Short mmCIF file of C-alpha atoms and ligand atoms in Angstrom, two decimals:
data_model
loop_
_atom_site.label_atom_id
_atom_site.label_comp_id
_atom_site.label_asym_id
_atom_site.label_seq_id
_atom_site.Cartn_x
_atom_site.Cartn_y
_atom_site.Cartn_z
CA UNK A 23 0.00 0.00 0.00
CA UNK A 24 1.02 3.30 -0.97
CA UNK A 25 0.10 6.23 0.95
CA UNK A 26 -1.12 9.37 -1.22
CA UNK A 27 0.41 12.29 0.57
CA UNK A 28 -1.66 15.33 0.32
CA UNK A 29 -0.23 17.64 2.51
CA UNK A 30 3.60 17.45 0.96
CA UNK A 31 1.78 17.50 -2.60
CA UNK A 32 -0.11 20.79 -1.56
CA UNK A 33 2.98 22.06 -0.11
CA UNK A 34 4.72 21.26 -3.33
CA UNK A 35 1.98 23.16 -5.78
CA UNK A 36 2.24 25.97 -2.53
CA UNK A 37 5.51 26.69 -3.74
CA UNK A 38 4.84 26.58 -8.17
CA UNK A 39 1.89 28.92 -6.99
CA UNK A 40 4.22 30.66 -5.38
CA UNK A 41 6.39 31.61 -7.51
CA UNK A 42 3.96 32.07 -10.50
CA UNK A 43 2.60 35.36 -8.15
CA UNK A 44 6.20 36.06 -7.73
CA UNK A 45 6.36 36.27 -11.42
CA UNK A 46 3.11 38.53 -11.96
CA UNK A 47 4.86 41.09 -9.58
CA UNK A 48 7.93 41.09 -11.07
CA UNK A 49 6.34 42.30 -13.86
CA UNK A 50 4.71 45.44 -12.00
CA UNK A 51 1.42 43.12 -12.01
CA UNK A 52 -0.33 43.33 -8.86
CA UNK A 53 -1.24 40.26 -6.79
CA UNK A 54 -3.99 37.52 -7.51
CA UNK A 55 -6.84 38.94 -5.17
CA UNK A 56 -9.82 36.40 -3.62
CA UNK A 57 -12.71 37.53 -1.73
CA UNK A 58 -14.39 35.80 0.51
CA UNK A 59 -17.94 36.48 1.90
CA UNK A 60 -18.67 34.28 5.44
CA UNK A 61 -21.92 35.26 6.85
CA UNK A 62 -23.21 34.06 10.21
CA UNK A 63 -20.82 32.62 12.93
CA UNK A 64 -20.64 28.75 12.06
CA UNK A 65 -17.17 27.81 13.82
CA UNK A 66 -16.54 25.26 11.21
CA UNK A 67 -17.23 28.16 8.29
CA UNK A 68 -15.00 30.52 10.51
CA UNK A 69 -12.62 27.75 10.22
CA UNK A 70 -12.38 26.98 6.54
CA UNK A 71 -12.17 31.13 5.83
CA UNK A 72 -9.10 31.28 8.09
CA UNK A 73 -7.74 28.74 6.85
CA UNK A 74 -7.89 29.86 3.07
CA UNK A 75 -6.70 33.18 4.53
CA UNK A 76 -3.59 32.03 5.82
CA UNK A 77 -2.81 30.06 2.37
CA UNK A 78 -3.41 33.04 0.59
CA UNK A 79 -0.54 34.71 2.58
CA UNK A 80 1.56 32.03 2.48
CA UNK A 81 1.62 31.90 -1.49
CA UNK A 82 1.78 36.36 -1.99
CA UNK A 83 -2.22 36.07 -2.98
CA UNK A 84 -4.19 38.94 -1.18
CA UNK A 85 -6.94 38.03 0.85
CA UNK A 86 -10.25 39.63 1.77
CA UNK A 87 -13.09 38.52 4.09
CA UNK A 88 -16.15 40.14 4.45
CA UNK A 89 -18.21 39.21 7.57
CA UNK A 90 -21.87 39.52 7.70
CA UNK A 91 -24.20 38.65 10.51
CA UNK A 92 -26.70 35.76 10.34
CA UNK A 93 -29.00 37.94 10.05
CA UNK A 94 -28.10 39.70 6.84
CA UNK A 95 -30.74 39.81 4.21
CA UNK A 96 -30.43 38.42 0.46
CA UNK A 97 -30.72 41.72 -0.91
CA UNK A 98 -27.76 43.13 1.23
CA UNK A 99 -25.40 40.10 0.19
CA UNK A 100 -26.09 40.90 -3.35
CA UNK A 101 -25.56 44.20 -3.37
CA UNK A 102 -22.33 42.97 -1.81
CA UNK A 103 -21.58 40.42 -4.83
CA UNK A 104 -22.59 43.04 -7.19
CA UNK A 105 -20.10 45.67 -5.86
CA UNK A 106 -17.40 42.81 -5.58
CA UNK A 107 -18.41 41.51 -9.05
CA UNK A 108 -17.46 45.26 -10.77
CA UNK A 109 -14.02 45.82 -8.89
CA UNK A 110 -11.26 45.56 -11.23
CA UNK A 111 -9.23 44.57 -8.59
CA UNK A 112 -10.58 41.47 -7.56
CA UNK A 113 -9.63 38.08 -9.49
CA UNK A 114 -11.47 35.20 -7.08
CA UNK A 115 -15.09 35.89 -5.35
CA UNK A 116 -16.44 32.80 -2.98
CA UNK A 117 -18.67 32.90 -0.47
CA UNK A 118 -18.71 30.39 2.33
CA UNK A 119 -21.96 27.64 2.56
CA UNK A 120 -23.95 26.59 3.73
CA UNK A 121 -25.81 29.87 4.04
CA UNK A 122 -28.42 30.69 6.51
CA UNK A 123 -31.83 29.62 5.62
CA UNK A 124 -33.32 32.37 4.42
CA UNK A 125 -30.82 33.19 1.50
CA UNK A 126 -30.97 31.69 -1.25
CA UNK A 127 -27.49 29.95 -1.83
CA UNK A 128 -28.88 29.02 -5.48
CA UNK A 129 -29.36 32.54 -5.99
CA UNK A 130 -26.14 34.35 -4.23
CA UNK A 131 -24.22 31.88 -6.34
CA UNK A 132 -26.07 32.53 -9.60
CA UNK A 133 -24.90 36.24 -8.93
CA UNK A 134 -21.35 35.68 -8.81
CA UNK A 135 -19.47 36.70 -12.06
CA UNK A 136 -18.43 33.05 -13.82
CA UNK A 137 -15.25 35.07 -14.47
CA UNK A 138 -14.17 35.15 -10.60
CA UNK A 139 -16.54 31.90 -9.74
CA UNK A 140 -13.37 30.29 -8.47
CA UNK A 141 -15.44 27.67 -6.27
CA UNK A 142 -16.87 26.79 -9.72
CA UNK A 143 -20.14 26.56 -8.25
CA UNK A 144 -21.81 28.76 -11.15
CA UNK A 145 -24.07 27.03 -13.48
CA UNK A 146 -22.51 28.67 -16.60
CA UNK A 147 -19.03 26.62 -15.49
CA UNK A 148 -20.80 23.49 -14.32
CA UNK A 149 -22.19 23.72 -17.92
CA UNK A 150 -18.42 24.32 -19.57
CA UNK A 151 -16.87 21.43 -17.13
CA UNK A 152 -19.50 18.85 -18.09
CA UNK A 153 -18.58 19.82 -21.65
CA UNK A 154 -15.09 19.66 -20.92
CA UNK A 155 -14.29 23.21 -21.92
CA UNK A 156 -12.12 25.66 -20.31
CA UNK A 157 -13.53 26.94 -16.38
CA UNK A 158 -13.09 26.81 -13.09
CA UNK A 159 -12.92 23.29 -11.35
CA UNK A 160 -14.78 22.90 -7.75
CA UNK A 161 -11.67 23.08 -5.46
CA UNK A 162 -12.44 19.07 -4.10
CA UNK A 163 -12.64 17.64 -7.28
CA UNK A 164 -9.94 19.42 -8.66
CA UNK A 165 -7.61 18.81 -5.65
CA UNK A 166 -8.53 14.97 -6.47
CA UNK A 167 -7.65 15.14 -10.09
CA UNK A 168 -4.11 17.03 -9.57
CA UNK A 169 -3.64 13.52 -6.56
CA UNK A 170 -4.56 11.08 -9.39
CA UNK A 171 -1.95 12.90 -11.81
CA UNK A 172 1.07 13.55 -9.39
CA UNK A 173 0.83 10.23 -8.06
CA UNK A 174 0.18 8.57 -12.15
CA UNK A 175 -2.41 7.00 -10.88
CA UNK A 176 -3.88 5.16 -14.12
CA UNK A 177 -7.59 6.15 -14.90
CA UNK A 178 -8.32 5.53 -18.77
CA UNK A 179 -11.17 2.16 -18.75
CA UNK A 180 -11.06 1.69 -14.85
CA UNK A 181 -13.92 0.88 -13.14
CA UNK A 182 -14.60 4.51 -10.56
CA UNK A 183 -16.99 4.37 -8.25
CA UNK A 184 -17.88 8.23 -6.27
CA UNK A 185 -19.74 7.50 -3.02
CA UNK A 186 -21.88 10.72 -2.89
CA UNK A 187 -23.72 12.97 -4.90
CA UNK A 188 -23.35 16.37 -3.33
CA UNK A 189 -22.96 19.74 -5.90
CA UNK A 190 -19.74 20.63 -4.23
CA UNK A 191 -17.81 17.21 -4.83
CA UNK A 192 -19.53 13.76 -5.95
CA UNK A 193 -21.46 15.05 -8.60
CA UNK A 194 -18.68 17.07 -10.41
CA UNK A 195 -16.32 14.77 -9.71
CA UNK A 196 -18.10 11.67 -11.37
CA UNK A 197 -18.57 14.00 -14.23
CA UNK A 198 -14.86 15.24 -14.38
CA UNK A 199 -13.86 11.04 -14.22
CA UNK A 200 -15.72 10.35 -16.74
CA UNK A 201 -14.43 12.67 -19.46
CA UNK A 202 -12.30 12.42 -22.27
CA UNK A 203 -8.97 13.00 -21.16
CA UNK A 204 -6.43 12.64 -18.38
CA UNK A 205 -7.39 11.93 -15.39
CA UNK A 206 -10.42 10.64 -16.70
CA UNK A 207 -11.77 8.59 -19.43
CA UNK A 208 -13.45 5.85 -16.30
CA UNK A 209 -16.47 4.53 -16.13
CA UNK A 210 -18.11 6.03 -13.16
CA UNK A 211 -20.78 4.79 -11.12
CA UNK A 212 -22.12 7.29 -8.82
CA UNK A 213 -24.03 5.94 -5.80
CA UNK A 214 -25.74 7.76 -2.80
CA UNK A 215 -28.25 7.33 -0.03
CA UNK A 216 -30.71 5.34 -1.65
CA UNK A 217 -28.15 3.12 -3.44
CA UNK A 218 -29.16 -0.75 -2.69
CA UNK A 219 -26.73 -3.19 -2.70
CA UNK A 220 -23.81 -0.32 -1.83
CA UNK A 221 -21.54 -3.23 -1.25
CA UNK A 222 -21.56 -5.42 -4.18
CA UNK A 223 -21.17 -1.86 -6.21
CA UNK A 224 -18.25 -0.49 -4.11
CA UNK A 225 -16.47 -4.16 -4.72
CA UNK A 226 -16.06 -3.77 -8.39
CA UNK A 227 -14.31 -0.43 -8.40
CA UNK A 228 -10.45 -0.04 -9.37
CA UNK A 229 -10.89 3.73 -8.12
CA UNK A 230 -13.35 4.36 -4.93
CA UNK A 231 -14.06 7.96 -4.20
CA UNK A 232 -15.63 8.65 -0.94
CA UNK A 233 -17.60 11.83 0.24
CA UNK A 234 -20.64 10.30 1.91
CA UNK A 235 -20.15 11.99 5.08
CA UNK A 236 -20.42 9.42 6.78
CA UNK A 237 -17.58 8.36 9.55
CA UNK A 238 -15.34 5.27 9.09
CA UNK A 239 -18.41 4.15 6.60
CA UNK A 240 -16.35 2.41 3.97
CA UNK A 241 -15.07 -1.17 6.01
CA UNK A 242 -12.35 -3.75 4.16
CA UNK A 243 -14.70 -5.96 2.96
CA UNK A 244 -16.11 -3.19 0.79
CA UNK A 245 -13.12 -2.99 -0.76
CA UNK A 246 -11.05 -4.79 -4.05
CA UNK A 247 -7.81 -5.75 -3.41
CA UNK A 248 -5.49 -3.36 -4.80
CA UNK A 249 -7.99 -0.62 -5.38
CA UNK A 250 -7.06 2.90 -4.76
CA UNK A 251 -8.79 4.90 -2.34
CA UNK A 252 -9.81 8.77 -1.73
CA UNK A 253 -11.44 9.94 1.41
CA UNK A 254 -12.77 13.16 1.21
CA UNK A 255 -14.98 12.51 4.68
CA UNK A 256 -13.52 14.28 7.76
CA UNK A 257 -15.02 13.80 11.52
CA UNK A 258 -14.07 14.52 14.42
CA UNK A 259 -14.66 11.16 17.11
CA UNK A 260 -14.16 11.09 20.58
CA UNK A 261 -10.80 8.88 21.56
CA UNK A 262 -9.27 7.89 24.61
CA UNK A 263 -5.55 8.08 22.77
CA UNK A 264 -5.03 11.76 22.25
CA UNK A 265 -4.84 14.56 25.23
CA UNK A 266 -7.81 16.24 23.43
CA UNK A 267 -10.00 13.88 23.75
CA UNK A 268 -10.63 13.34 19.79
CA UNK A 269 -9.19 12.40 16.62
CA UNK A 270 -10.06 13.01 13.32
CA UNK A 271 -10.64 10.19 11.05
CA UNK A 272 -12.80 9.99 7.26
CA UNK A 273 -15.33 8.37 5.69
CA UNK A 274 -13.03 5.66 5.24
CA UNK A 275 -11.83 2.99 7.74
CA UNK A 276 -8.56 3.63 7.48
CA UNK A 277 -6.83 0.80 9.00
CA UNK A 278 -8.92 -1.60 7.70
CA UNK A 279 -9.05 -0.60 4.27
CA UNK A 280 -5.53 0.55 4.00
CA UNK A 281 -4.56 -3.36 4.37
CA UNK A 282 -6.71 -3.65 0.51
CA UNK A 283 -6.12 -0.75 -1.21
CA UNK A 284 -2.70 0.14 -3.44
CA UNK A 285 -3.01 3.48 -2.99
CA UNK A 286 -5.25 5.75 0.09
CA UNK A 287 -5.28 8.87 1.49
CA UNK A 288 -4.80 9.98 4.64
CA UNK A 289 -7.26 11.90 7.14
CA UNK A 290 -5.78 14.03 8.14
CA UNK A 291 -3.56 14.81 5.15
CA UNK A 292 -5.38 14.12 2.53
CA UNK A 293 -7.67 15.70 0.74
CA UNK A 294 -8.07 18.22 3.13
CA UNK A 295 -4.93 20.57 2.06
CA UNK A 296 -5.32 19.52 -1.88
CA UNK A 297 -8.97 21.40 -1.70
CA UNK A 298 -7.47 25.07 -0.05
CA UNK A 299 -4.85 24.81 -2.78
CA UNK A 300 -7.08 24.23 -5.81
CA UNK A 301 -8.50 27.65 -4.86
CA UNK A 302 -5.39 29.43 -4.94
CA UNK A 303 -4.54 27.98 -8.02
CA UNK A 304 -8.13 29.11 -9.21
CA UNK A 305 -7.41 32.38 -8.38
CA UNK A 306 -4.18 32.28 -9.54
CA UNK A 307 -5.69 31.40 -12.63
CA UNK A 308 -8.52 33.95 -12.78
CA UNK A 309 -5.39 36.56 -12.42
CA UNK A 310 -3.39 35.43 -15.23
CA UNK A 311 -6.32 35.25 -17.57
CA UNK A 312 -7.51 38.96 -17.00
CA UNK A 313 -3.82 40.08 -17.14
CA UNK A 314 -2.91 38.12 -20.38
N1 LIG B 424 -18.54 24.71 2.05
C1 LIG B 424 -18.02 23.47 2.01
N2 LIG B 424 -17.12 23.35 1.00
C2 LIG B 424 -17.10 24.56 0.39
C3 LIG B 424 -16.37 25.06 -0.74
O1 LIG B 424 -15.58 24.39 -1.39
N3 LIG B 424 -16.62 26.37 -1.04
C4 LIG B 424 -17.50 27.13 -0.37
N4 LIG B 424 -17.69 28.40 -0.77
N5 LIG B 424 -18.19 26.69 0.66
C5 LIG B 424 -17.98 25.41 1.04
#
């Protein structure tokens, strides 16, 4: 068994990123600029933004967060968007879900400019990545796809098989899997909630992709032998082992799987890191494209 290493991978694009904003400034360009809109208090959102903050700094992109209260209305948020939307000066706009529920997160996202949609949640670039053109990849997917290519993991006529149908990760990544090209060209079978038989499915894939949710879900015997494995799931669960009093762990069992699978990732260390670095290269991305 291999293990797929996320973090020194996203440390390793870190530093390309790096010096790709190094090169925009040398050339009196200014920075790659991301917004990012977190309304409410949600520790877990508070999280995330802070984290993609941080990454920002570490790799020269400027970062913005605008708080709002949870009790912000629609019609102030898009005024927001709107206003971000027409500055010049910013490349990548994303704003933080799940939203409270009266917004309308089908609605805030619809207003984002595809141009700086660098979550890729806009319909227009769904629409262009199921047709395989050009646009901006969801960050989890995306994160995935640059795992499956560092690590040359072969995808052209394997069996995949994406646990999870969510808009932010199992539906675009069966769809990004299944296209013609590299990673890609597989012949997906997405399964969710409602799936019978999970097992028998989950058994017959060379490539299992989990985001379910669901912790320590996916057990051994789910498993092929030498299949190769990506968690996206992360949960915190109480343990008696760490001075905290938790540990993290994924939708995967790691220990027991890991003794199947070829290749797995890690939770921690994972996923996790490849998904904040997708966005900077997003952004990084939206930058070059307006300055070319
Ligand atoms: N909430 C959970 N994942 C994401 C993500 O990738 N982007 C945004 N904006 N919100 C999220």
């Amino acid at each position: 068994m291999k293990l797929i290493d996320g973090k020194k991978t996203s440390q390793e694009i870190k530093k390309e990123i790096a010096t790709e904003v190094a090169k925009m400034i040398d050339n009196e360009d200014r920075s790659p600029h991301l917004v990012a809109i977190l309304v409410g208090d949600d520790p877990a959102s508070q999280t995330y933004v802070k984290n993609k903050e941080k990454s920002c700094s570490e790799v020269g992109i400027v970062s913005s967060i605008y708080n709002y209260p949870a009790d912000v209305t629609e019609k102030e948020l898009l005024e927001s968007i709107d206003f971000i939307n027409k500055d010049d000066g910013v490349d990548g706009l994303i704003v933080q879900l799940p939203l409270p529920d009266h917004i309308s997160a089908k609605k805030i996202i619809e207003s984002i400019d595809p141009k700086k949609d660098v979550d890729g949640f806009h319909p227009l670039n769904v629409g262009k990545m199921a047709l395989g053109l050009p646009s901006f990849l969801p960050a989890t997917p995306f994160g995935i796809l640059q795992l499956l290519e560092r690590y040359k993991i072969e995808t052209e006529g394997k069996k995949c098989v994406v646990l999870g149908r969510s808009h932010i990760v199992g539906s675009p990544m069966s769809i990004l899997l299944s296209r013609k090209a590299y990673p890609g060209n597989c012949t997906v079978t997405v399964c969710h909630s409602r799936t019978e038989n999970l097992k028998e499915i989950t058994k017959e894939a060379d490539i299992l992709i989990v985001a379910m949710g669901q912790a320590q879900m996916v057990k051994a015997d789910m498993v092929k032998k030498g299949a190769v494995v990506i968690d996206v799931g992360i949960h915190r669960i109480p343990s008696d082992k760490t001075k905290s009093g938790f540990r993290l762990v994924g939708d995967v069992d790691f220990d027991e799987v890991a003794t199947k699978a070829s290749f797995i990732t890690p939770v921690p260390g994972g996923v996790g890191p490849m998904t904040i670095v997708s966005l900077l290269k997003n952004t990084l991305l939206s930058a070059q494209n307006k300055s070319r």
